[in-house]
């Protein structure tokens, strides 16, 4: 296995699940689970906005990070229903997921809004997890590589090399999300390498690309995490369904810990 100084990140995207009490309970369980672990991976919990400050309170002072699932790129004003970067920070979160495929599919997000949101996140010093990935139709039409390359390049437009250092990517093939179908790990690794090669080309710097964490997401669960994390270019997981159950998520964190120990060793 490779030994590159990239962190292992296990992030839970709770999507539109959990009321505040349940969210707090799960956050406390995760915080307690991570407490005793040496070489713990970076753990990030992304609850709905309504539970953000509750979860941030539970995670305060621990090694568990907290993130929003989306953000508005403008700072304030007449944008009914939106939540801005300063509001996310004010709720106690320091991460934000940007361009999740459910946002792209159901809420009209485009490569352009993803770019605006990424630049806004960076300007507010939020740590962004940028999601890219092809649909089933695109995969069947052999468009995976061109779609992913375009998404990565568009997201990073006008993002400086210096700012890239805070950006995390997640390869999430849309057809593997919430479907129980995982992308074959070697193929997921190939696309994660492609993401890195795209970054390397954009910045004309192999070393910058080597330092950018790339996660995999799409039906990650305890039964497949080890194989996924054993891949050379996958640095962790963005997890939906399995992040909602304490036992499952803690077991993913333990797999991340084992991988972290190997990378550090
Ligand atoms: P899933 O979701 O783990 O439930 O497939 C992943 C995601 O949407 O980030």
PDB file of C-alpha atoms and ligand atoms in Angstrom, residues 13 15 97 100-102 131 172 176-180 217-220 238-243, ligand 1:
ATOM      1  CA  UNK A  13     -23.786  12.558   4.951  1.00  0.00           C
ATOM      2  CA  UNK A  15     -29.055  13.746   4.128  1.00  0.00           C
ATOM      3  CA  UNK A  97     -20.394  19.241   1.021  1.00  0.00           C
ATOM      4  CA  UNK A 100     -23.720  16.394  -4.191  1.00  0.00           C
ATOM      5  CA  UNK A 101     -25.460  14.580  -7.030  1.00  0.00           C
ATOM      6  CA  UNK A 102     -28.816  14.863  -5.260  1.00  0.00           C
ATOM      7  CA  UNK A 131     -18.738  15.713  -5.239  1.00  0.00           C
ATOM      8  CA  UNK A 172     -19.605   9.425  -6.238  1.00  0.00           C
ATOM      9  CA  UNK A 176     -24.107   3.691  -6.874  1.00  0.00           C
ATOM     10  CA  UNK A 177     -25.697   6.123  -4.429  1.00  0.00           C
ATOM     11  CA  UNK A 178     -28.326   4.617  -2.169  1.00  0.00           C
ATOM     12  CA  UNK A 179     -28.792   1.717  -4.581  1.00  0.00           C
ATOM     13  CA  UNK A 180     -26.688  -0.951  -2.894  1.00  0.00           C
ATOM     14  CA  UNK A 217     -18.936   7.469  -2.073  1.00  0.00           C
ATOM     15  CA  UNK A 218     -21.793   5.203  -3.122  1.00  0.00           C
ATOM     16  CA  UNK A 219     -23.175   2.361  -1.017  1.00  0.00           C
ATOM     17  CA  UNK A 220     -20.128   2.204   1.243  1.00  0.00           C
ATOM     18  CA  UNK A 238     -18.387   9.795   1.925  1.00  0.00           C
ATOM     19  CA  UNK A 239     -21.134   7.668   3.390  1.00  0.00           C
ATOM     20  CA  UNK A 240     -24.899   8.085   3.270  1.00  0.00           C
ATOM     21  CA  UNK A 241     -27.040   5.189   4.512  1.00  0.00           C
ATOM     22  CA  UNK A 242     -24.391   3.480   6.645  1.00  0.00           C
ATOM     23  CA  UNK A 243     -23.586   6.744   8.444  1.00  0.00           C
TER      24      UNK A 243
HETATM   25  P1  LIG B   1     -24.993   6.056   0.153  1.00  0.00           P
HETATM   26  O1  LIG B   1     -24.867   7.638  -0.144  1.00  0.00           O
HETATM   27  O2  LIG B   1     -23.823   5.697   1.016  1.00  0.00           O
HETATM   28  O3  LIG B   1     -26.316   5.911   0.880  1.00  0.00           O
HETATM   29  O4  LIG B   1     -24.975   5.380  -1.161  1.00  0.00           O
HETATM   30  C1  LIG B   1     -23.621   8.213  -0.424  1.00  0.00           C
HETATM   31  C2  LIG B   1     -23.767   9.680  -0.662  1.00  0.00           C
HETATM   32  O5  LIG B   1     -24.796  10.107  -1.209  1.00  0.00           O
HETATM   33  O6  LIG B   1     -22.874  10.478  -0.305  1.00  0.00           O
END
